[in-house]
Coordinates of C-alpha atoms in Angstrom, one line a residue:
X29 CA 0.0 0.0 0.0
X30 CA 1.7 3.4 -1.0
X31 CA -1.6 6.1 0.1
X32 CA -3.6 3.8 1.9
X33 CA -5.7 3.5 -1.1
X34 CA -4.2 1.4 -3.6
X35 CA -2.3 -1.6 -3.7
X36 CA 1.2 -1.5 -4.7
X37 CA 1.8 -2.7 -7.6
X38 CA 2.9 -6.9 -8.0
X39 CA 6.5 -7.9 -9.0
X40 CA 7.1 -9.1 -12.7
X41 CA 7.9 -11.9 -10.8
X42 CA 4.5 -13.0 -9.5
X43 CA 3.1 -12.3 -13.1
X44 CA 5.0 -14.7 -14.5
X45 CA 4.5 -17.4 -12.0
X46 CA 1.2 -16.7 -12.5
X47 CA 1.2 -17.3 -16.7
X48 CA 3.3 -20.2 -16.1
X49 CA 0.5 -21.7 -13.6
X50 CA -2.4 -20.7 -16.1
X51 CA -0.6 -22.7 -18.7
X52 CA 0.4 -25.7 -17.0
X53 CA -3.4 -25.6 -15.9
X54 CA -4.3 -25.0 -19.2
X55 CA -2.2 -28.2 -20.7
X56 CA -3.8 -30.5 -18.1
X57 CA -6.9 -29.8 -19.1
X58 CA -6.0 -30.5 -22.6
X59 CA -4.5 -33.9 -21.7
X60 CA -7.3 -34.8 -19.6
X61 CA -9.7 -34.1 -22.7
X62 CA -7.1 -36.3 -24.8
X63 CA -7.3 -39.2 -22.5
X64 CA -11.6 -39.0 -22.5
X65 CA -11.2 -39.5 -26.1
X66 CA -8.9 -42.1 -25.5
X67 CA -11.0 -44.1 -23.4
X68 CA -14.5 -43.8 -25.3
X69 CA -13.0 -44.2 -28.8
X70 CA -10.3 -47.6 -27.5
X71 CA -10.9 -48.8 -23.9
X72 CA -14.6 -49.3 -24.3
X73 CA -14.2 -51.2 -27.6
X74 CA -11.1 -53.4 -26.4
X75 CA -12.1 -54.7 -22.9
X76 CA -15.6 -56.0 -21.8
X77 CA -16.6 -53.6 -18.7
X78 CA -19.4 -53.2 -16.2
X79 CA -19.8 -50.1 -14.7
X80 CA -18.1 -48.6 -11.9
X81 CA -17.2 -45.9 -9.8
X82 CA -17.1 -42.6 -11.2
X83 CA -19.4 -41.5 -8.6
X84 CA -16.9 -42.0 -5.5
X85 CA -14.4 -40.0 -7.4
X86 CA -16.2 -37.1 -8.8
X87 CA -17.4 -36.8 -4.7
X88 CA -13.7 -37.4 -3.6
X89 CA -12.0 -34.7 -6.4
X90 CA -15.2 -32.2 -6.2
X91 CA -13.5 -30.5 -3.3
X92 CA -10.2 -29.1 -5.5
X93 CA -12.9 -27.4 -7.2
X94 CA -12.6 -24.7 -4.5
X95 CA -8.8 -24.2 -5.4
X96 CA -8.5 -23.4 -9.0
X97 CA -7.7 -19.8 -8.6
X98 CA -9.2 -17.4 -11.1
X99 CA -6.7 -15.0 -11.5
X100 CA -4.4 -17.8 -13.2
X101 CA -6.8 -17.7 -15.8
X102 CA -7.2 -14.2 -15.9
X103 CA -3.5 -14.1 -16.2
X104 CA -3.6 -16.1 -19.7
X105 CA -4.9 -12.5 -20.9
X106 CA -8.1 -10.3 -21.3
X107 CA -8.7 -11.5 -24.7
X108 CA -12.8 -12.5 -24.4
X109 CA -11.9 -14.8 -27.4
X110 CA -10.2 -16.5 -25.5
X111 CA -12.1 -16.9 -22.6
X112 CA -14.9 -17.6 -25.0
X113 CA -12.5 -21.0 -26.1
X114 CA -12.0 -21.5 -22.9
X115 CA -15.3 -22.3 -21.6
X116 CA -16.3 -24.1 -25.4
X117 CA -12.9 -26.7 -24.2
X118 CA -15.0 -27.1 -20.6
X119 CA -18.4 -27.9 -22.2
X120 CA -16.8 -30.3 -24.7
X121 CA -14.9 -32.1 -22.4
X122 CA -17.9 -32.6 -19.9
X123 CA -20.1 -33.8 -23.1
X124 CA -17.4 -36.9 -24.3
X125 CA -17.0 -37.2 -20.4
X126 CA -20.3 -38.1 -20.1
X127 CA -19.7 -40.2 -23.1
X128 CA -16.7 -42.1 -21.8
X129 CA -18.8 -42.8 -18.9
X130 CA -21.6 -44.0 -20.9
X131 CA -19.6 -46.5 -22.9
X132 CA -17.0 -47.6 -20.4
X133 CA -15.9 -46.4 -16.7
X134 CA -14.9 -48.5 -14.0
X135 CA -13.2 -46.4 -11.8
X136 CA -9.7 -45.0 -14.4
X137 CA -12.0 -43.7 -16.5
X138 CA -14.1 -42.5 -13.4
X139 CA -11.1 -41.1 -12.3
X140 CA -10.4 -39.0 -15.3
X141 CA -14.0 -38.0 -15.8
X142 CA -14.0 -36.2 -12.1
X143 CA -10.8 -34.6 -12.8
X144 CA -11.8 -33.2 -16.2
X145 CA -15.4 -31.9 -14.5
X146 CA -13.0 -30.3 -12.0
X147 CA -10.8 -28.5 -14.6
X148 CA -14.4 -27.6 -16.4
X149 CA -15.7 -26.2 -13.5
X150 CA -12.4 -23.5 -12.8
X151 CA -12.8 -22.4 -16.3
X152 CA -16.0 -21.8 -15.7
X153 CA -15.9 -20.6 -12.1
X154 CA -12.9 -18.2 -13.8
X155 CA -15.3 -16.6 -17.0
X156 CA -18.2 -16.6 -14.2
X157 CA -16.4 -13.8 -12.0
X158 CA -15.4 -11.9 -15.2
X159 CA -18.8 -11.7 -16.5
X160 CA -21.5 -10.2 -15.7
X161 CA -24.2 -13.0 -15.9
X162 CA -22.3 -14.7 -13.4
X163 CA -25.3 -17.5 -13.1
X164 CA -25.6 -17.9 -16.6
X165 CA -21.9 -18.6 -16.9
X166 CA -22.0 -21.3 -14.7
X167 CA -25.7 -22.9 -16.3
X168 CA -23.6 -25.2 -18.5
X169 CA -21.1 -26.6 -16.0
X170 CA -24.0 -27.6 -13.6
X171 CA -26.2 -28.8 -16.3
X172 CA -23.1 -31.1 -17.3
X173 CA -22.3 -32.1 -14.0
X174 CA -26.1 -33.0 -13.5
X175 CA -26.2 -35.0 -16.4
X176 CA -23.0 -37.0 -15.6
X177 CA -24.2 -37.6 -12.1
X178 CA -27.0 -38.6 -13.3
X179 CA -25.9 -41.3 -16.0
X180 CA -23.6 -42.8 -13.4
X181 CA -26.6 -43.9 -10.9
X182 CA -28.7 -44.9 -13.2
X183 CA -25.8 -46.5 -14.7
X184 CA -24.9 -48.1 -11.6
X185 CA -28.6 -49.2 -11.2
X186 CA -29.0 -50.8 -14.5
X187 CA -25.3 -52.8 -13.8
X188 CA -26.4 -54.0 -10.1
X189 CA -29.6 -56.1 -12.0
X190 CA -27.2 -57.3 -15.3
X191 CA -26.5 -61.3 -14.9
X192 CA -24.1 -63.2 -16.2
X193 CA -24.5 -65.4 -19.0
X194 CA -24.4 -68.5 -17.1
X195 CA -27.0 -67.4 -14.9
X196 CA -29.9 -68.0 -17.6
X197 CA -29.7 -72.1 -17.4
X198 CA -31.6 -74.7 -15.8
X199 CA -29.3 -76.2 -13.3
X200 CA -27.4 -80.1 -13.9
X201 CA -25.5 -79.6 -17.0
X202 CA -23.8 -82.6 -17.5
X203 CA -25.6 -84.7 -14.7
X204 CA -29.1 -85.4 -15.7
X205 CA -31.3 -85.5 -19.0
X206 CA -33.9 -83.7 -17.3
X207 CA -31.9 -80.3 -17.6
X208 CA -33.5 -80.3 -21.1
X209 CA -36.5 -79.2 -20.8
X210 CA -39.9 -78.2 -23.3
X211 CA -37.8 -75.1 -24.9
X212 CA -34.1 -76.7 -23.9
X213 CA -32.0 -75.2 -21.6
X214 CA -33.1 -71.9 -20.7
X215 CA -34.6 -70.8 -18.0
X216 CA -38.2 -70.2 -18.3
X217 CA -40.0 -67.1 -18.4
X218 CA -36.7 -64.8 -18.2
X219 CA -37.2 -60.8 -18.6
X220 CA -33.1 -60.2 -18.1
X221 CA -30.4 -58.5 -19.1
X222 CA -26.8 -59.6 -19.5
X223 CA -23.7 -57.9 -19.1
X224 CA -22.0 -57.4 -22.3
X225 CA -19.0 -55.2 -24.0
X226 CA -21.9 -55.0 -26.9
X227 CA -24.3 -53.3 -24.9
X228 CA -22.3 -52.0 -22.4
X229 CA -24.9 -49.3 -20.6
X230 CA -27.7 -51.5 -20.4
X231 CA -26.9 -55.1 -21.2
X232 CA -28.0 -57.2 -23.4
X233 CA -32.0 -58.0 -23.1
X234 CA -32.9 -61.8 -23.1
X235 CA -36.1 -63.2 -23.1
X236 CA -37.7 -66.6 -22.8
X237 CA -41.3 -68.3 -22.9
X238 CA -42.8 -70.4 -20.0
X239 CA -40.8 -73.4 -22.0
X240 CA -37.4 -71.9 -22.2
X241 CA -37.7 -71.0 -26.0
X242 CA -35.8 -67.9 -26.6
X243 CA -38.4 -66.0 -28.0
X244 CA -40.9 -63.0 -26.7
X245 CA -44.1 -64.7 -27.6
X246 CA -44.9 -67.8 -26.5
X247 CA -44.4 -71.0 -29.2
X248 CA -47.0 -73.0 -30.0
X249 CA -46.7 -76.4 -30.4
X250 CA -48.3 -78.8 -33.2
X251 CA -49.6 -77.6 -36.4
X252 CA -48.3 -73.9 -37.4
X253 CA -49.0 -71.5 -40.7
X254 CA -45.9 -71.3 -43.3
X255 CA -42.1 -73.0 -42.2
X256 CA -40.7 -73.8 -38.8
X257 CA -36.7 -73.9 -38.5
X258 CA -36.6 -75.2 -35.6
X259 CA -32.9 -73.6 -34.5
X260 CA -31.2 -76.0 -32.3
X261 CA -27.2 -75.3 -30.7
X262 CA -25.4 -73.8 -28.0
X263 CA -24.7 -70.2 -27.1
X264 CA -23.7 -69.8 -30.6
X265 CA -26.9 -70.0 -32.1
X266 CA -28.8 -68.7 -28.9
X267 CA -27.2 -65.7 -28.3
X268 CA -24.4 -65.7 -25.7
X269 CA -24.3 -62.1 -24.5
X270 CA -26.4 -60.7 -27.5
X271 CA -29.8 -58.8 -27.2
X272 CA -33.2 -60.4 -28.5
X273 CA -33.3 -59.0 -31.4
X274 CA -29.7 -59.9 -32.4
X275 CA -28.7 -63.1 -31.6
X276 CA -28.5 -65.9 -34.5
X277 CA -32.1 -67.1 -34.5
X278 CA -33.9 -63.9 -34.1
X279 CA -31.1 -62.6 -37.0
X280 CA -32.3 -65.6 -38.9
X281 CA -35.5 -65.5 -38.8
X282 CA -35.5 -61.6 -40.0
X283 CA -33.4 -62.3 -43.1
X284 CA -36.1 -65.1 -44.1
X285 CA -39.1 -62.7 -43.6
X286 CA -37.1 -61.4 -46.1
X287 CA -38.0 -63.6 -48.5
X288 CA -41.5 -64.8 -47.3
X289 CA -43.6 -65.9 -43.9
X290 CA -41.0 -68.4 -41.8
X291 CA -40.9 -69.2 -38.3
X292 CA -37.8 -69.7 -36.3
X293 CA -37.3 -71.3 -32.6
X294 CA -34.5 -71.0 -30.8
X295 CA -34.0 -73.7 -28.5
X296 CA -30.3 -74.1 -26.6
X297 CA -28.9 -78.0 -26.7
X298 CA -25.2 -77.2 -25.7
X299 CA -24.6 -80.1 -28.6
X300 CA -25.6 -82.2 -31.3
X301 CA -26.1 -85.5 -29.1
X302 CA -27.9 -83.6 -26.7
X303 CA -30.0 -82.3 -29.7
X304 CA -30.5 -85.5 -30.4
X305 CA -32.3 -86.4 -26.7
X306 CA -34.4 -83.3 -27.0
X307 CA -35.7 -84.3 -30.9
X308 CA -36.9 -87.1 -29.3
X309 CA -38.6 -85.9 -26.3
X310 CA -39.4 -82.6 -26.1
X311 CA -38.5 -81.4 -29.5
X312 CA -40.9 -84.3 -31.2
X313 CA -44.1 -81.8 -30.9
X314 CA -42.9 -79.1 -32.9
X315 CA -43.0 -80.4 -36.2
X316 CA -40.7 -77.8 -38.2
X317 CA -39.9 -78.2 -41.9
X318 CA -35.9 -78.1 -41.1
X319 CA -33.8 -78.8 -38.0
X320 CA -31.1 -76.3 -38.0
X321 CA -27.8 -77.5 -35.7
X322 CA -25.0 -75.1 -35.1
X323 CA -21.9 -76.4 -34.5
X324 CA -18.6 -75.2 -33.3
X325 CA -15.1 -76.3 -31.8
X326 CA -16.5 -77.9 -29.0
X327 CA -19.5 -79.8 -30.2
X328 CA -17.1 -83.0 -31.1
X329 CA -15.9 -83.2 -28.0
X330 CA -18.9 -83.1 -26.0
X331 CA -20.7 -85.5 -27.8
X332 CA -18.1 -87.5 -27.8
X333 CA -18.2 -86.7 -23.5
X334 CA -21.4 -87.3 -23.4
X335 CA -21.7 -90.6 -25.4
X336 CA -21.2 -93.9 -24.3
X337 CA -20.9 -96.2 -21.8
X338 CA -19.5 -93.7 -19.5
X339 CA -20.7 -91.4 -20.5
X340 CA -24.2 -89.4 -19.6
X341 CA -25.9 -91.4 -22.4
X342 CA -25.8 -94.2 -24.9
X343 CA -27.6 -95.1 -28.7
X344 CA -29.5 -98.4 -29.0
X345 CA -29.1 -100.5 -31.8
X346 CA -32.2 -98.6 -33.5
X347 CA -30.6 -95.1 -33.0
X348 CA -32.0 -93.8 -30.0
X349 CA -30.8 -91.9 -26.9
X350 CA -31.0 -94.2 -23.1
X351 CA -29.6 -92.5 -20.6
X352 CA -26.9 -94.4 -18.8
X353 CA -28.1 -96.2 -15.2
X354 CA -24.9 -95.2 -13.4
X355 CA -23.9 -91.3 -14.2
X356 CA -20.9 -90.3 -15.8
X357 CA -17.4 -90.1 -14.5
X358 CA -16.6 -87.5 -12.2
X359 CA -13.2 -86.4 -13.8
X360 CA -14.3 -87.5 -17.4
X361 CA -12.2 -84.8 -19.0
X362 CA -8.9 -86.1 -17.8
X363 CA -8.2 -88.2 -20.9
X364 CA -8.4 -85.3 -23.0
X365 CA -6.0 -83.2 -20.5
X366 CA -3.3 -85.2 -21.0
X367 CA -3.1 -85.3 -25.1
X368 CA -0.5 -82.1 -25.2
X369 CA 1.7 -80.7 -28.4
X370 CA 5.0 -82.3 -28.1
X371 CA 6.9 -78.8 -28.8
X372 CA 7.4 -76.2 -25.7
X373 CA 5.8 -73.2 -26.0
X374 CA 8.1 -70.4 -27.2
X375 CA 7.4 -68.8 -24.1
X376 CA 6.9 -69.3 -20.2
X377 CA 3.8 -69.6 -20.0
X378 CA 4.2 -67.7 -16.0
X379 CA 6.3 -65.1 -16.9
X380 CA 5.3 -63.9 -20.4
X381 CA 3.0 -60.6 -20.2
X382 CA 1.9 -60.4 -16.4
X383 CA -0.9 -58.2 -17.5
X384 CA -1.9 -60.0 -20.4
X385 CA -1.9 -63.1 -17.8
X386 CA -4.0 -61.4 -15.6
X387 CA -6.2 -59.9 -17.8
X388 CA -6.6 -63.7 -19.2
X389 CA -7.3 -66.0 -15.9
X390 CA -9.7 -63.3 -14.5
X391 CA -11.8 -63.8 -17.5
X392 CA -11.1 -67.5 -17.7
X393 CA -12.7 -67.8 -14.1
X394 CA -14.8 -65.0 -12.7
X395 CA -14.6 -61.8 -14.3
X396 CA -16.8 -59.7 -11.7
X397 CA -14.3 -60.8 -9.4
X398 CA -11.3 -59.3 -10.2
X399 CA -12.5 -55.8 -12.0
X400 CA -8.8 -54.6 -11.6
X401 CA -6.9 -56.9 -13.8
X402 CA -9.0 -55.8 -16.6
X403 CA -8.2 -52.4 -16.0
X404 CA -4.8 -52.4 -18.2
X405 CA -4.7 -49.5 -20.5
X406 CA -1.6 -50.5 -22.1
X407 CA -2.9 -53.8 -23.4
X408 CA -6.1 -52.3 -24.5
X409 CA -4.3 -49.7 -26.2
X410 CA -1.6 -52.4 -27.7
X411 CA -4.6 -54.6 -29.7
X412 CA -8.1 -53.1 -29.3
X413 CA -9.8 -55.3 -32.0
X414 CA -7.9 -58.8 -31.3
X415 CA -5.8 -58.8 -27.8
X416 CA -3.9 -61.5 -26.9
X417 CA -5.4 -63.2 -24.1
X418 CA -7.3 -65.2 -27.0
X419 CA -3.9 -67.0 -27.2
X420 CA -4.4 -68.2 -23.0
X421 CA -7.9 -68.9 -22.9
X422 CA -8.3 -72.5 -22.0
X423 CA -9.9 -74.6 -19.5
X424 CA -6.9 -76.4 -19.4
X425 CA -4.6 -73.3 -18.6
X426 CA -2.9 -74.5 -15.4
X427 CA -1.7 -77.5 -17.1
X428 CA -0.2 -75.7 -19.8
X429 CA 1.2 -72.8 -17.2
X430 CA 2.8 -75.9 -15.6
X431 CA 4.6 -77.5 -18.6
X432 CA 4.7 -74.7 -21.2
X433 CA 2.9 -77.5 -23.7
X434 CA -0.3 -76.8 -25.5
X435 CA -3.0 -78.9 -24.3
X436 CA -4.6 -80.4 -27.8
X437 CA -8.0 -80.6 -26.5
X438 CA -8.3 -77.5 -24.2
X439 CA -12.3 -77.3 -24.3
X440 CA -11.6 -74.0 -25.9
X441 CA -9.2 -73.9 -29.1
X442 CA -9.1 -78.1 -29.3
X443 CA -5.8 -77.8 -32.0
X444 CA -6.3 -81.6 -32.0
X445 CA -9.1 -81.6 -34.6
X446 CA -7.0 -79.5 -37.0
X447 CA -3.9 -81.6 -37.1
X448 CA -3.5 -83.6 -40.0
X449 CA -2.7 -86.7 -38.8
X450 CA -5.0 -86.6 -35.3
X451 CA -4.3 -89.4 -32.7
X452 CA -6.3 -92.2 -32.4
X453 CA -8.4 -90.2 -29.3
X454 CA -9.5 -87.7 -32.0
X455 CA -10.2 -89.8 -34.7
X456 CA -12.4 -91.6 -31.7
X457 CA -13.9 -87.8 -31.1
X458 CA -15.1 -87.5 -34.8
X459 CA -16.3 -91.2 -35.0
X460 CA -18.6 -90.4 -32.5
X461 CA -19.5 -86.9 -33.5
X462 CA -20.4 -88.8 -36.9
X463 CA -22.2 -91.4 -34.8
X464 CA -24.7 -89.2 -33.4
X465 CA -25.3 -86.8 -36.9
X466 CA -26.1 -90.0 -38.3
X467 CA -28.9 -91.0 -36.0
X468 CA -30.1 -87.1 -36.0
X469 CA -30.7 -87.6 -40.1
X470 CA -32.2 -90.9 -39.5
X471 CA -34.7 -89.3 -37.3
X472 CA -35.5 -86.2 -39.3
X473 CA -35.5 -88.1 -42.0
X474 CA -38.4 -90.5 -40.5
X475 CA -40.5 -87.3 -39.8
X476 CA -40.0 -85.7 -43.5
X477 CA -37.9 -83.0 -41.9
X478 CA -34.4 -81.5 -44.0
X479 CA -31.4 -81.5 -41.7
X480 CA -29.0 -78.6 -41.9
X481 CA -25.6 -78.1 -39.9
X482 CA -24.4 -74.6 -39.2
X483 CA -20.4 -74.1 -38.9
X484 CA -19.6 -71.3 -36.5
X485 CA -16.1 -71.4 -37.1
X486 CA -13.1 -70.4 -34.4
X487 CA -11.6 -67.1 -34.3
X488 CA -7.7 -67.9 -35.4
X489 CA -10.0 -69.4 -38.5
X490 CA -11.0 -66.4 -39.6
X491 CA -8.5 -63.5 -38.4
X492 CA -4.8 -64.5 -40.0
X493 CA -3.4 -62.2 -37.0
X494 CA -4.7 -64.5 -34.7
X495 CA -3.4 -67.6 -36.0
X496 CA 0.0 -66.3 -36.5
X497 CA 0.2 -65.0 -32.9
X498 CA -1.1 -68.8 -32.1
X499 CA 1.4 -70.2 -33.6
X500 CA 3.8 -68.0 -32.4
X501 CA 3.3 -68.3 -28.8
X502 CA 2.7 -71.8 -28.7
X503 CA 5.7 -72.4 -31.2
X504 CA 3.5 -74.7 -33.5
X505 CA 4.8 -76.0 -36.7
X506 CA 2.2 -74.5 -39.7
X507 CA 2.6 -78.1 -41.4
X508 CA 1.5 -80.0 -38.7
X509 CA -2.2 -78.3 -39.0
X510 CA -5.0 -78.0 -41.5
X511 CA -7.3 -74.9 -40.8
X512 CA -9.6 -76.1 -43.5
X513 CA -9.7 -79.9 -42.4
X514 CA -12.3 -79.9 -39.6
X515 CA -14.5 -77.9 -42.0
X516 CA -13.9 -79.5 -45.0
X517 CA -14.1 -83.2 -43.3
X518 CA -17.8 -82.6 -41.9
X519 CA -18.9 -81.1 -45.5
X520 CA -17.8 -84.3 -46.9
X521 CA -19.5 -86.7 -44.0
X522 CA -23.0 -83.9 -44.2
X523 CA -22.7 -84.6 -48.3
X524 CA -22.6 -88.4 -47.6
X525 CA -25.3 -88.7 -45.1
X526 CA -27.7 -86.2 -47.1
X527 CA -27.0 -82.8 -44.3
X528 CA -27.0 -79.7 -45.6
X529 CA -23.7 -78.5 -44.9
X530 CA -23.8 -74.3 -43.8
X531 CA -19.9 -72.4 -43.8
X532 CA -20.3 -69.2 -43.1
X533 CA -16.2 -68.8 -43.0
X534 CA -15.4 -67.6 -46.5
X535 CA -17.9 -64.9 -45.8
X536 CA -16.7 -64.0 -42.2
X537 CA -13.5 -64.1 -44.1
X538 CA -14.2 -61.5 -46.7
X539 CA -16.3 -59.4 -44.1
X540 CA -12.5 -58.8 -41.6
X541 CA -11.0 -57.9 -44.9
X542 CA -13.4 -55.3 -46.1
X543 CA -13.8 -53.8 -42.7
X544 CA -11.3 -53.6 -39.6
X545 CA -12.1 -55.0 -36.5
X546 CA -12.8 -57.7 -35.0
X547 CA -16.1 -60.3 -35.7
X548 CA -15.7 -61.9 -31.9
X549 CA -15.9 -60.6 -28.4
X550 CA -12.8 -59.3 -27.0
X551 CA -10.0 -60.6 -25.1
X552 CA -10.1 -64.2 -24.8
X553 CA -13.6 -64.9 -26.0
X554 CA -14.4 -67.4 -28.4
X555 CA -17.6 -65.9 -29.1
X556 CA -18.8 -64.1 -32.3
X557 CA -20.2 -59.9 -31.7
X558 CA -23.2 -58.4 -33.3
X559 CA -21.2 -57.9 -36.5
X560 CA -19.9 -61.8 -37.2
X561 CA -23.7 -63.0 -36.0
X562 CA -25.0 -61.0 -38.6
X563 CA -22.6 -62.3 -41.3
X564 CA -23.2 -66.0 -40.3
X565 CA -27.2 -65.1 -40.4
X566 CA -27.2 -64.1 -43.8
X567 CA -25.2 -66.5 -45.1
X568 CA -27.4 -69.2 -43.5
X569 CA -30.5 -67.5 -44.4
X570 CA -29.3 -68.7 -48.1
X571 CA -29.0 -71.9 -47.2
X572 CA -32.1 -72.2 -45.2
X573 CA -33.9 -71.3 -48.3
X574 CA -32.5 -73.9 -50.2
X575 CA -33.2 -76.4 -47.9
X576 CA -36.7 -76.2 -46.9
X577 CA -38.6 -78.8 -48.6
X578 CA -40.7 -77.4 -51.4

């Protein structure tokens, strides 16, 4: 104070401080903005998420509000411009933080979103004391704020009622017949929604009749206006993680509408012997012009599980499913544990990628128990469309973590049926697979029904990049396997027996050429998205056509 009346004036000193502060501020807002971007347009698309807790944060980092000092702002310079840019930056960033929150945010991105609303709210707080609507300055920034707040609750409210997809089944898989029932596997009367990296703010809706059927309306047994495919398989062809109205059947049956009135039911058999049982029982009142059977790397070995003496099940000499008087062996699988590639893998299996690793067995086993080790930026940022914990996932991954060998019959990949010259225990596996299709076209055939498989094919069959990286981690020899084998050996039985034979892999093929990305769920699932389920739809609905009697 020189008079008593004015303050004396501040050393260049402070000024400068002051721009340098503004600046820095400045910057971190940018980078905060950047890394919003960075997590709606990668993380949400490279990692399936639930949501989390952005609330918690934004109440936690809401108090630094208070420090952001205005006059650092002010500093930057009196240009309204400016200013003007200033609070544009702030309402951008709170709009794709509300979108980063909407497609992804367990807690990192929760954590960026509250810092970001901060940094929004000092600009704003800053152009507030300059102008002279101070209220109307400050309008946006709570309007943003309210919105955000308000997507994360209901967010959160949505996520707490999402199940799993394992949660939809009638219980004693693998134990009992009786798990089939009128509509197969499915748990009646279902109005749910599943948690899903497709539908990642509200799940994925399922819904089931008072038989199981996947379907909205309930299906009506015995005599029924135009075609009935009646779609039999596993979570393929009933819609593992996808919404009603886009899984495989409800897919299918829009493309035939297409082309004329035709009815499709969606019924979920796990497998083609256990498609068998329910064409017998349950299945035997629904008439249908064509039996449609999906079919993927696991249906050979669970029929062959399931058939036999030991097994849950057994055919008669006429063709027909008895259940077995004593049940099946409790460590059944063992067998096909133990048939492993001879050549170590090219890495150790425990020390290769921790986070990869990480990210891999929490998805193997529970993934709503370890949210954390899916939270790796880094490896969603290093392969968003095919990661690499596709190369891990196996139900036989402590066993191969032990000895560094690939098991070749893992329940997942099962590199045993693509070898050309498979082991006897194989060549037992398709013997049986080809044991049970033949008593399906026996049956169908009986009740003037055509009989048509579906091929859902793996992922390393139709993404190159994930072959090679199979083949690189595992250190496999290329001439030791036959992608096209499998494929090419159940067209020739299907052409033998009288099957119409469905590949939708050239087409799946073509489709990751044209476009980038992938057709399957992320990390290490085996399952196709809404994009390859709509490729194998239309290529079936084709078929289909072709098929139905005339």
């Amino acid at each position: 104070m020189t008079d008593g009346s004015e303050p004396a004036p501040r050393p260049a000193r402070f000024a400068r401080v002051e721009r340098a502060c503004a600046r820095a501020y400045l910057a971190g807002h940018v980078a905060l903005w950047v890394l919003a971007v960075a997590y709606a347009l990668v993380w949400a698309h490279a990692a399936d998420l639930s949501a989390g807790t952005a609330g918690t944060s934004l109440a936690a980092l809401g108090l630094a509000a208070a420090l952001v000092p205005a006059r650092w702002l002010r500093a930057l310079g009196a240009d309204p411009r400016r200013r003007r840019a200033l609070g544009l930056l702030g309402a951008v960033a709170a709009a794709l933080v509300t979108y980063a929150l909407w497609r992804a945010a367990p807690f990192v991105p929760g954590l960026i979103a509250a810092a970001l609303l901060v940094s929004s709210a000092g600009l704003a707080l800053a152009r507030a004391r300059e102008s002279a609507r101070p209220l109307l300055a400050l309008a946006a920034p709570l309007a943003a704020a309210l919105l955000l707040l308000s997507v994360e609750l209901h967010w959160s409210l949505t996520a707490a009622q999402q199940i799993e997809w394992g949660d939809v089944f009638r219980p004693g898989f693998g134990q009992s017949l009786d798990v089939l029932g009128p509509g197969g596997r499915l748990r009646a009367d279902l109005r749910v929604r599943m948690r899903s990296s497709e539908y990642p703010y509200g799940g994925a809706p399922l819904f089931t009749d008072a038989q199981g059927f996947r379907a909205r309306e309930p299906v009506r047994s015995g005599p029924h206006e135009g075609p009935r495919v009646l779609n039999l398989g596993d979570s393929f062809s009933v819609g593992y993680r996808l919404g009603q109205d886009d899984f495989f059947g409800a897919r299918l049956a829009h493309e035939l509408a297409q082309r004329g009135p035709c009815e499709v039911v969606s019924a979920e058999v796990s497998d083609p012997a256990h498609a068998l049982y329910y064409l017998e029982t349950s299945g035997a009142n629904l008439g249908g012009e064509l039996v449609l059977v999906g079919i993927c790397g696991n249906d050979a070995l669970q029929a062959a599980h399931f058939l036999g003496p030991e097994g849950l099940f057994q055919l008669d000499a006429a063709g027909h499913v008895r259940a077995n008087a004593t049940p099946p062996a409790a460590d059944a699988w063992a067998p096909y544990r133990e048939l492993r590639y001879p050549r170590p893998a090219s890495f150790t299996l425990p020390a290769a990628d921790p986070e990869v690793l990480a990210a891999s067995l929490a998805l193997t086993q529970d993934p709503t128990r370890a949210p954390f080790a899916r939270l790796k930026l880094p490896l969603a940022l290093r392969e968003p469309a095919r990661p690499m914990p596709s190369l891990l996932f196996s139900s036989c991954l402590d066993l191969e973590r032990r000895d560094g060998h690939k098991r070749l019959l893992d329940g997942e990949a099962n590199l045993g049926l693509y070898l050309r010259e498979p082991p006897p225990r194989v060549e037992a596996i398709y013997a049986d697979l080809f044991t049970v299709l033949r008593a399906l076209r026996a049956l169908t055939a009986a009740r003037g029904q055509a009989l048509a498989l579906v091929a859902f094919p793996h992922k390393f069959e139709v993404h190159p990049e994930e072959w090679a990286l199979m083949r690189g981690f595992w250190n496999l020899d290329p001439a030791d396997f036959d992608l096209e084998g499998p494929r090419a050996r159940l067209a020739a039985f299907c052409a033998e027996v009288g099957i119409a034979w469905i590949d939708p892999t050239p087409a799946l093929r073509e489709e990751a050429r044209q476009r980038p990305g992938s057709l399957y769920f992320p990390l290490g699932d085996i399952h196709l998205n809404l994009r390859g389920t709509a490729v194998v739809a239309r290529v079936a609905a084709d078929a289909v056509r072709e098929a139905l009697p005339r």
